[in-house]
Amino acid sequence: MGLPGPADAARQDNQTPDSALAIVPAQLSGRKQGEAEGTPAAPSTLSEYKPPERFTSAAAIMRRLPSKWPRPVWHPPWKNYRVISGHLGWVRSIAFDPGNEWFCTGSADRTIKIWDVGSGQLKLTLTGHIEQVRGLAVSPKFPYMFSAGDDKQVKCWDLEYNKVIRSYHGHLSGVYCLALHPTLDVLLTGGRDSVCRVWDMRTKAQVHALSGHENTVCSVITQATDPQVVTGSHDTTIKLWDLAAGKSMSTLTFHKKSVRALARHPFERSFTSASADNIKKFKLPKGEFLHNMLAQQRAIVNCLAINEENVLVSGGDDGSIWFWDWRSGHNFQQTQTIVQPGSLDSEAGIYAMSYDITGTRLVTCEADKTIKMWKEDEKATPETHPVNFKPPKEIRRF
């Protein structure tokens, strides 16, 4: 028996219709032989060609689903409309009067100044601290204002007499943050001694020392329901506290850098935390991580504020002020503060910020010794400032 010739090879090719190379070109070329053998007619164009099932993968035929990420709501951009100067040092803290008539600022010049909200005029200067004033709060129930500073002192001021009526002693080092409980008459202060202290407002007694952080407690927020206290620290953790027991309920370790700012949403059960790595959103009461904001400010973020219109604002150490849509995490405006004439460019830094009670004005406290007031641009429309939003492809879960 001789070697197979070319005719035999061709015959063998025709007997192996399973090979992909044999089928696909045959179907594409519209071979007439198939019709004679009783198989369906080949498609005349590529668009009609449907590959056999064994060549199709799920990815090739799956319809791409639209993103489930919430679309951002349009917000008008904010603009600076007033610059107030008067302090002789960095402006480190701010608090608004619950009646929205005045606000107070604490500074590295060791004074607390009270300003009129409408006109920006100085109403009063209070002296008493011997180091910079880092924390301020105004009581909604009593005519009291509370201040805390690097001098380890926490003071209660009677605003009818403009005098210090109580001092709360116990911090072993500078006090960096201060908050008032919304329903109980207690005061919360956090400081460089790594402890958040809970004070009875009236008797000046220390109710609890919430210890557990390994570094400075630099931010504290409080609410009426558990966890009643949330603290952020330079040890990169956030702790949720059971105020009745004086113990930590849980520790959140999502950040990689110091958590310098916390802000609670006005009506949602959630809060946000800022660090040099990311701004993160958490759900209360358990502290479940929701998501990161969709951009990175690439600055040390010192302060955060949220209003009822769901506009979150963050202030950076480099003078950057970023505005975010709360729900989607979309960054809709980035602005840079301008230092007052005579200041160095390196003095562009935001140390504290707060919305007024209505949420229509924003006040920032800055390193160039000024206080700046911001409001929404009334002339802006969705046409002049469209939302440029791309939903995230994959969302980081840490």
Short mmCIF file of C-alpha atoms in Angstrom, two decimals:
data_model
loop_
_atom_site.label_atom_id
_atom_site.label_comp_id
_atom_site.label_asym_id
_atom_site.label_seq_id
_atom_site.Cartn_x
_atom_site.Cartn_y
_atom_site.Cartn_z
CA MET A 1 0.00 0.00 0.00
CA GLY A 2 1.48 3.36 -1.06
CA LEU A 3 1.67 6.70 0.73
CA PRO A 4 -1.54 8.79 0.84
CA GLY A 5 -1.69 11.30 -1.95
CA PRO A 6 -3.01 14.92 -1.90
CA ALA A 7 -6.48 13.68 -2.93
CA ASP A 8 -6.67 11.47 0.19
CA ALA A 9 -5.59 14.40 2.39
CA ALA A 10 -8.41 16.56 0.98
CA ARG A 11 -10.86 13.70 1.57
CA GLN A 12 -9.71 13.48 5.22
CA ASP A 13 -10.17 17.28 5.67
CA ASN A 14 -13.76 16.98 4.50
CA GLN A 15 -14.35 14.20 7.02
CA THR A 16 -13.38 16.38 10.03
CA PRO A 17 -16.08 19.04 10.21
CA ASP A 18 -15.43 19.42 13.96
CA SER A 19 -12.36 21.55 13.50
CA ALA A 20 -13.12 25.25 14.02
CA LEU A 21 -11.06 26.21 11.00
CA ALA A 22 -13.18 24.00 8.76
CA ILE A 23 -16.56 25.23 10.01
CA VAL A 24 -16.16 28.96 10.41
CA PRO A 25 -14.72 29.83 6.99
CA ALA A 26 -17.19 27.45 5.36
CA GLN A 27 -20.12 29.21 6.97
CA LEU A 28 -18.72 32.66 6.22
CA SER A 29 -18.01 31.91 2.56
CA GLY A 30 -21.61 30.79 1.95
CA ARG A 31 -20.52 27.38 0.65
CA LYS A 32 -23.16 25.83 -1.60
CA GLN A 33 -22.24 22.29 -0.64
CA GLY A 34 -24.08 22.64 2.70
CA GLU A 35 -27.33 23.38 0.90
CA ALA A 36 -27.07 20.21 -1.16
CA GLU A 37 -26.51 18.19 2.01
CA GLY A 38 -29.68 19.53 3.64
CA THR A 39 -27.98 21.92 6.12
CA PRO A 40 -29.33 25.51 6.38
CA ALA A 41 -28.06 28.10 3.92
CA ALA A 42 -24.95 29.99 5.05
CA PRO A 43 -25.37 33.65 6.05
CA SER A 44 -24.52 36.09 3.34
CA THR A 45 -23.01 38.77 5.65
CA LEU A 46 -20.87 38.82 8.78
CA SER A 47 -23.64 40.53 10.78
CA GLU A 48 -25.93 37.55 10.25
CA TYR A 49 -23.26 35.07 11.32
CA LYS A 50 -23.96 33.41 14.67
CA PRO A 51 -21.09 31.26 15.94
CA PRO A 52 -21.89 27.73 17.14
CA GLU A 53 -22.71 27.59 20.83
CA ARG A 54 -19.45 26.04 21.81
CA PHE A 55 -17.54 29.17 20.67
CA THR A 56 -19.61 31.71 22.65
CA SER A 57 -18.56 32.75 26.14
CA ALA A 58 -20.96 34.34 28.64
CA ALA A 59 -18.95 37.59 28.56
CA ALA A 60 -19.37 37.95 24.80
CA ILE A 61 -23.16 37.82 24.83
CA MET A 62 -23.98 39.46 28.21
CA ARG A 63 -25.69 42.83 27.97
CA ARG A 64 -23.73 45.52 29.80
CA LEU A 65 -25.88 46.69 32.70
CA PRO A 66 -26.11 50.39 33.53
CA SER A 67 -24.22 51.43 36.68
CA LYS A 68 -26.21 51.17 39.89
CA TRP A 69 -24.18 54.02 41.36
CA PRO A 70 -26.52 56.93 42.29
CA ARG A 71 -26.32 59.89 39.94
CA PRO A 72 -25.22 63.08 41.69
CA VAL A 73 -27.77 65.81 42.30
CA TRP A 74 -26.82 69.14 40.73
CA HIS A 75 -25.59 71.74 43.24
CA PRO A 76 -24.63 75.33 42.39
CA PRO A 77 -20.94 76.14 42.90
CA TRP A 78 -19.93 78.17 45.96
CA LYS A 79 -18.09 81.49 45.90
CA ASN A 80 -16.29 83.64 48.47
CA TYR A 81 -18.17 86.85 49.25
CA ARG A 82 -16.52 88.19 52.40
CA VAL A 83 -13.12 88.15 54.08
CA ILE A 84 -12.98 89.09 57.77
CA SER A 85 -9.67 89.96 59.39
CA GLY A 86 -9.12 90.75 63.04
CA HIS A 87 -7.32 87.82 64.61
CA LEU A 88 -3.56 88.09 65.09
CA GLY A 89 -2.87 84.35 64.73
CA TRP A 90 -4.10 81.27 62.90
CA VAL A 91 -7.87 80.86 63.27
CA ARG A 92 -8.33 77.36 64.68
CA SER A 93 -11.99 76.85 65.65
CA ILE A 94 -15.53 78.06 65.01
CA ALA A 95 -19.04 77.63 66.44
CA PHE A 96 -22.40 79.19 65.52
CA ASP A 97 -25.00 80.66 67.83
CA PRO A 98 -28.15 78.45 67.68
CA GLY A 99 -30.15 81.61 66.84
CA ASN A 100 -27.86 82.22 63.81
CA GLU A 101 -27.16 85.85 64.78
CA TRP A 102 -23.46 85.53 65.60
CA PHE A 103 -20.59 83.07 65.48
CA CYS A 104 -17.43 82.74 67.53
CA THR A 105 -13.89 81.90 66.44
CA GLY A 106 -10.92 80.77 68.48
CA SER A 107 -7.39 81.58 67.44
CA ALA A 108 -3.69 81.02 68.04
CA ASP A 109 -3.62 84.63 69.35
CA ARG A 110 -5.31 83.11 72.49
CA THR A 111 -8.54 85.09 72.04
CA ILE A 112 -12.11 84.16 71.20
CA LYS A 113 -13.86 86.68 68.97
CA ILE A 114 -17.59 86.95 68.41
CA TRP A 115 -18.76 88.21 65.00
CA ASP A 116 -22.11 89.28 63.57
CA VAL A 117 -23.26 86.80 60.89
CA GLY A 118 -25.04 89.34 58.67
CA SER A 119 -22.46 92.13 58.61
CA GLY A 120 -19.25 90.33 59.61
CA GLN A 121 -18.59 93.02 62.25
CA LEU A 122 -16.67 92.20 65.42
CA LYS A 123 -18.98 92.27 68.46
CA LEU A 124 -16.74 91.09 71.29
CA THR A 125 -13.26 89.74 72.13
CA LEU A 126 -12.85 87.32 75.07
CA THR A 127 -9.46 86.67 76.68
CA GLY A 128 -8.64 84.02 79.24
CA HIS A 129 -6.80 81.19 77.49
CA ILE A 130 -3.01 81.22 77.64
CA GLU A 131 -2.50 79.07 74.54
CA GLN A 132 -4.28 78.71 71.18
CA VAL A 133 -8.02 77.99 71.29
CA ARG A 134 -8.71 74.75 69.40
CA GLY A 135 -12.29 73.87 70.29
CA LEU A 136 -15.52 75.87 70.61
CA ALA A 137 -19.19 75.01 71.14
CA VAL A 138 -22.29 77.06 71.97
CA SER A 139 -25.05 75.49 74.06
CA PRO A 140 -28.53 75.51 72.50
CA LYS A 141 -30.17 75.24 75.96
CA PHE A 142 -28.18 77.62 78.17
CA PRO A 143 -26.49 80.98 77.55
CA TYR A 144 -23.13 79.18 77.71
CA MET A 145 -20.18 78.87 75.38
CA PHE A 146 -17.45 76.27 75.89
CA SER A 147 -13.85 76.58 74.79
CA ALA A 148 -10.79 74.31 74.90
CA GLY A 149 -7.17 74.97 74.08
CA ASP A 150 -3.56 73.87 74.03
CA ASP A 151 -3.24 75.14 77.63
CA LYS A 152 -5.07 71.95 78.85
CA GLN A 153 -7.98 74.14 79.93
CA VAL A 154 -11.66 73.64 79.16
CA LYS A 155 -13.73 76.70 80.06
CA CYS A 156 -17.43 77.49 80.31
CA TRP A 157 -18.32 81.11 79.51
CA ASP A 158 -21.54 82.77 80.65
CA LEU A 159 -22.64 84.88 77.68
CA GLU A 160 -24.84 87.13 79.84
CA TYR A 161 -21.78 88.34 81.76
CA ASN A 162 -19.08 87.40 79.20
CA LYS A 163 -17.05 85.77 81.97
CA VAL A 164 -15.63 82.31 82.67
CA ILE A 165 -17.86 80.67 85.27
CA ARG A 166 -16.46 77.12 85.27
CA SER A 167 -13.25 75.32 84.37
CA TYR A 168 -12.96 71.58 83.79
CA HIS A 169 -9.61 70.21 85.02
CA GLY A 170 -8.25 66.80 84.11
CA HIS A 171 -6.59 66.82 80.69
CA LEU A 172 -2.88 66.08 80.88
CA SER A 173 -1.99 67.87 77.65
CA GLY A 174 -3.49 70.14 74.97
CA VAL A 175 -7.22 69.78 74.23
CA TYR A 176 -7.87 69.50 70.48
CA CYS A 177 -11.61 69.04 70.08
CA LEU A 178 -14.84 69.70 71.91
CA ALA A 179 -18.51 68.72 71.44
CA LEU A 180 -21.78 69.11 73.34
CA HIS A 181 -24.22 66.23 73.75
CA PRO A 182 -27.58 67.13 72.10
CA THR A 183 -29.82 65.90 74.94
CA LEU A 184 -27.70 65.32 78.06
CA ASP A 185 -25.93 68.12 79.90
CA VAL A 186 -22.49 66.69 79.24
CA LEU A 187 -19.46 68.02 77.46
CA LEU A 188 -16.96 65.89 75.50
CA THR A 189 -13.34 66.88 74.98
CA GLY A 190 -10.51 65.04 73.25
CA GLY A 191 -6.85 65.83 73.41
CA ARG A 192 -3.22 64.97 73.12
CA ASP A 193 -3.39 62.68 76.14
CA SER A 194 -5.22 60.14 73.86
CA VAL A 195 -8.38 60.27 75.99
CA CYS A 196 -11.87 61.59 75.29
CA ARG A 197 -13.18 62.98 78.59
CA VAL A 198 -16.86 63.30 79.44
CA TRP A 199 -17.70 66.16 81.83
CA ASP A 200 -20.84 66.97 83.75
CA MET A 201 -21.54 70.50 82.55
CA ARG A 202 -22.96 71.74 85.87
CA THR A 203 -20.83 70.06 88.54
CA LYS A 204 -17.52 70.13 86.56
CA ALA A 205 -17.00 66.45 87.49
CA GLN A 206 -15.42 64.06 85.02
CA VAL A 207 -18.04 61.39 84.32
CA HIS A 208 -15.88 59.12 82.12
CA ALA A 209 -12.44 59.00 80.60
CA LEU A 210 -12.97 57.17 77.30
CA SER A 211 -9.52 55.64 76.88
CA GLY A 212 -8.39 53.22 74.21
CA HIS A 213 -6.84 55.39 71.50
CA GLU A 214 -3.07 55.16 71.17
CA ASN A 215 -2.53 58.72 70.00
CA THR A 216 -4.08 62.20 70.04
CA VAL A 217 -7.88 62.35 69.89
CA CYS A 218 -8.34 65.14 67.36
CA SER A 219 -12.03 64.90 66.41
CA VAL A 220 -15.23 64.04 68.26
CA ILE A 221 -18.91 64.01 67.28
CA THR A 222 -21.90 63.17 69.41
CA GLN A 223 -25.55 62.20 68.90
CA ALA A 224 -28.59 61.36 71.03
CA THR A 225 -28.68 57.61 70.28
CA ASP A 226 -26.01 54.92 70.54
CA PRO A 227 -23.20 55.20 69.68
CA GLN A 228 -23.54 58.54 71.45
CA VAL A 229 -19.86 59.40 70.96
CA VAL A 230 -17.61 58.87 67.93
CA THR A 231 -13.93 59.82 68.12
CA GLY A 232 -11.21 60.05 65.47
CA SER A 233 -7.54 59.88 66.32
CA HIS A 234 -4.00 60.31 65.04
CA ASP A 235 -3.64 56.54 65.56
CA THR A 236 -5.72 56.24 62.30
CA THR A 237 -8.72 54.61 64.03
CA ILE A 238 -12.29 55.74 64.70
CA LYS A 239 -13.97 54.47 67.86
CA LEU A 240 -17.70 54.26 68.60
CA TRP A 241 -18.44 54.54 72.33
CA ASP A 242 -21.17 53.36 74.67
CA LEU A 243 -21.60 56.48 76.80
CA ALA A 244 -23.53 54.77 79.63
CA ALA A 245 -20.86 52.13 80.20
CA GLY A 246 -17.93 54.37 79.26
CA LYS A 247 -16.56 51.63 76.98
CA SER A 248 -15.70 51.29 73.31
CA MET A 249 -18.37 49.52 71.21
CA SER A 250 -16.26 49.09 68.10
CA THR A 251 -13.09 50.31 66.41
CA LEU A 252 -12.97 51.18 62.69
CA THR A 253 -9.55 50.69 61.11
CA PHE A 254 -10.26 51.70 57.51
CA HIS A 255 -8.00 54.76 57.37
CA LYS A 256 -4.26 54.60 56.85
CA LYS A 257 -3.52 58.12 58.15
CA SER A 258 -4.66 60.33 61.07
CA VAL A 259 -8.43 60.90 61.20
CA ARG A 260 -8.42 64.67 61.67
CA ALA A 261 -12.08 65.41 60.97
CA LEU A 262 -15.48 63.82 61.52
CA ALA A 263 -18.90 65.15 60.51
CA ARG A 264 -22.33 63.71 61.19
CA HIS A 265 -25.10 63.97 58.60
CA PRO A 266 -27.91 66.30 59.82
CA PHE A 267 -30.72 63.76 59.36
CA GLU A 268 -29.33 60.48 57.95
CA ARG A 269 -27.91 57.86 60.31
CA SER A 270 -24.42 58.19 58.92
CA PHE A 271 -21.19 60.10 59.33
CA THR A 272 -18.06 60.87 57.35
CA SER A 273 -14.41 60.90 58.30
CA ALA A 274 -11.46 62.61 56.64
CA SER A 275 -7.85 61.65 56.50
CA ALA A 276 -4.92 62.36 54.18
CA ASP A 277 -5.71 59.12 52.29
CA ASN A 278 -9.47 59.38 51.67
CA ILE A 279 -12.78 60.76 52.83
CA LYS A 280 -14.92 57.82 53.90
CA LYS A 281 -18.60 57.40 54.66
CA PHE A 282 -19.92 55.13 57.42
CA LYS A 283 -23.36 53.98 58.46
CA LEU A 284 -24.57 54.23 62.06
CA PRO A 285 -25.17 52.66 64.55
CA LYS A 286 -22.81 49.78 63.66
CA GLY A 287 -20.21 51.78 61.76
CA GLU A 288 -20.44 49.80 58.49
CA PHE A 289 -18.20 51.23 55.78
CA LEU A 290 -20.28 52.55 52.86
CA HIS A 291 -17.79 53.95 50.35
CA ASN A 292 -14.97 56.39 49.72
CA MET A 293 -15.63 59.76 48.15
CA LEU A 294 -14.88 59.41 44.43
CA ALA A 295 -11.76 61.60 44.32
CA GLN A 296 -8.71 62.16 46.46
CA GLN A 297 -7.98 65.66 47.70
CA ARG A 298 -4.26 64.84 48.07
CA ALA A 299 -3.91 67.10 51.09
CA ILE A 300 -4.15 66.76 54.85
CA VAL A 301 -7.88 67.33 55.39
CA ASN A 302 -8.36 69.28 58.63
CA CYS A 303 -12.11 69.82 58.65
CA LEU A 304 -15.46 68.71 57.23
CA ALA A 305 -18.99 70.14 57.22
CA ILE A 306 -22.33 68.90 55.82
CA ASN A 307 -25.54 70.87 55.32
CA GLU A 308 -29.13 69.71 54.83
CA GLU A 309 -28.82 70.12 51.04
CA ASN A 310 -26.39 67.15 51.10
CA VAL A 311 -23.37 69.29 50.27
CA LEU A 312 -20.26 68.00 52.02
CA VAL A 313 -17.26 70.33 52.12
CA SER A 314 -13.69 69.48 53.10
CA GLY A 315 -10.86 71.89 53.86
CA GLY A 316 -7.22 71.01 53.24
CA ASP A 317 -3.92 72.05 54.76
CA ASP A 318 -2.90 73.49 51.38
CA GLY A 319 -5.89 75.86 51.18
CA SER A 320 -7.97 73.59 48.94
CA ILE A 321 -11.73 73.53 49.54
CA TRP A 322 -13.59 70.68 47.83
CA PHE A 323 -17.36 70.39 47.59
CA TRP A 324 -18.99 66.95 47.31
CA ASP A 325 -22.43 65.56 46.60
CA TRP A 326 -23.10 63.49 49.74
CA ARG A 327 -25.09 60.62 48.24
CA SER A 328 -22.97 59.77 45.21
CA GLY A 329 -19.60 60.95 46.58
CA HIS A 330 -19.07 63.05 43.43
CA ASN A 331 -16.70 66.01 43.77
CA PHE A 332 -18.56 68.83 41.99
CA GLN A 333 -16.29 71.79 42.81
CA GLN A 334 -12.65 72.33 43.71
CA THR A 335 -11.61 75.78 44.79
CA GLN A 336 -8.49 77.26 46.31
CA THR A 337 -8.50 79.91 49.01
CA ILE A 338 -6.57 83.11 48.25
CA VAL A 339 -4.28 84.33 51.03
CA GLN A 340 -4.77 87.91 52.19
CA PRO A 341 -2.21 90.44 50.86
CA GLY A 342 1.03 90.31 52.80
CA SER A 343 0.75 86.60 53.62
CA LEU A 344 2.96 83.85 52.31
CA ASP A 345 1.47 81.38 49.83
CA SER A 346 2.26 78.65 52.36
CA GLU A 347 -0.25 80.29 54.72
CA ALA A 348 -3.11 79.01 52.58
CA GLY A 349 -4.56 76.42 54.97
CA ILE A 350 -8.06 75.69 56.25
CA TYR A 351 -8.17 74.77 59.95
CA ALA A 352 -11.90 74.80 60.70
CA MET A 353 -15.17 75.32 58.89
CA SER A 354 -18.85 75.38 59.66
CA TYR A 355 -22.14 76.04 57.91
CA ASP A 356 -24.46 78.52 59.57
CA ILE A 357 -27.69 77.15 61.07
CA THR A 358 -29.58 77.49 57.75
CA GLY A 359 -26.81 75.79 55.75
CA THR A 360 -26.75 78.59 53.16
CA ARG A 361 -23.49 80.21 54.27
CA LEU A 362 -20.15 78.55 54.87
CA VAL A 363 -17.47 80.06 57.10
CA THR A 364 -13.84 78.92 56.90
CA CYS A 365 -11.07 79.65 59.43
CA GLU A 366 -7.68 79.96 57.85
CA ALA A 367 -3.92 80.06 58.40
CA ASP A 368 -3.60 83.58 56.94
CA LYS A 369 -5.43 84.83 60.09
CA THR A 370 -8.65 85.54 58.17
CA ILE A 371 -12.19 84.20 58.30
CA LYS A 372 -13.82 83.77 54.89
CA MET A 373 -17.54 83.51 54.16
CA TRP A 374 -18.90 81.58 51.17
CA LYS A 375 -22.31 81.25 49.56
CA GLU A 376 -23.85 79.56 46.54
CA ASP A 377 -23.57 81.32 43.19
CA GLU A 378 -27.17 82.44 42.41
CA LYS A 379 -26.42 82.91 38.69
CA ALA A 380 -25.25 79.32 38.16
CA THR A 381 -27.56 76.87 36.36
CA PRO A 382 -27.16 73.19 35.35
CA GLU A 383 -26.42 74.49 31.83
CA THR A 384 -23.60 76.83 32.87
CA HIS A 385 -22.09 74.31 35.31
CA PRO A 386 -23.03 70.81 34.07
CA VAL A 387 -22.36 67.74 36.20
CA ASN A 388 -19.33 65.92 34.81
CA PHE A 389 -19.85 62.51 36.38
CA LYS A 390 -18.46 59.10 35.50
CA PRO A 391 -19.65 56.27 37.77
CA PRO A 392 -16.76 54.32 39.29
CA LYS A 393 -15.87 51.12 37.44
CA GLU A 394 -14.88 49.27 40.56
CA ILE A 395 -15.31 50.67 44.03
CA ARG A 396 -12.60 50.10 46.61
CA ARG A 397 -13.98 48.45 49.69
CA PHE A 398 -11.31 49.71 52.09
#
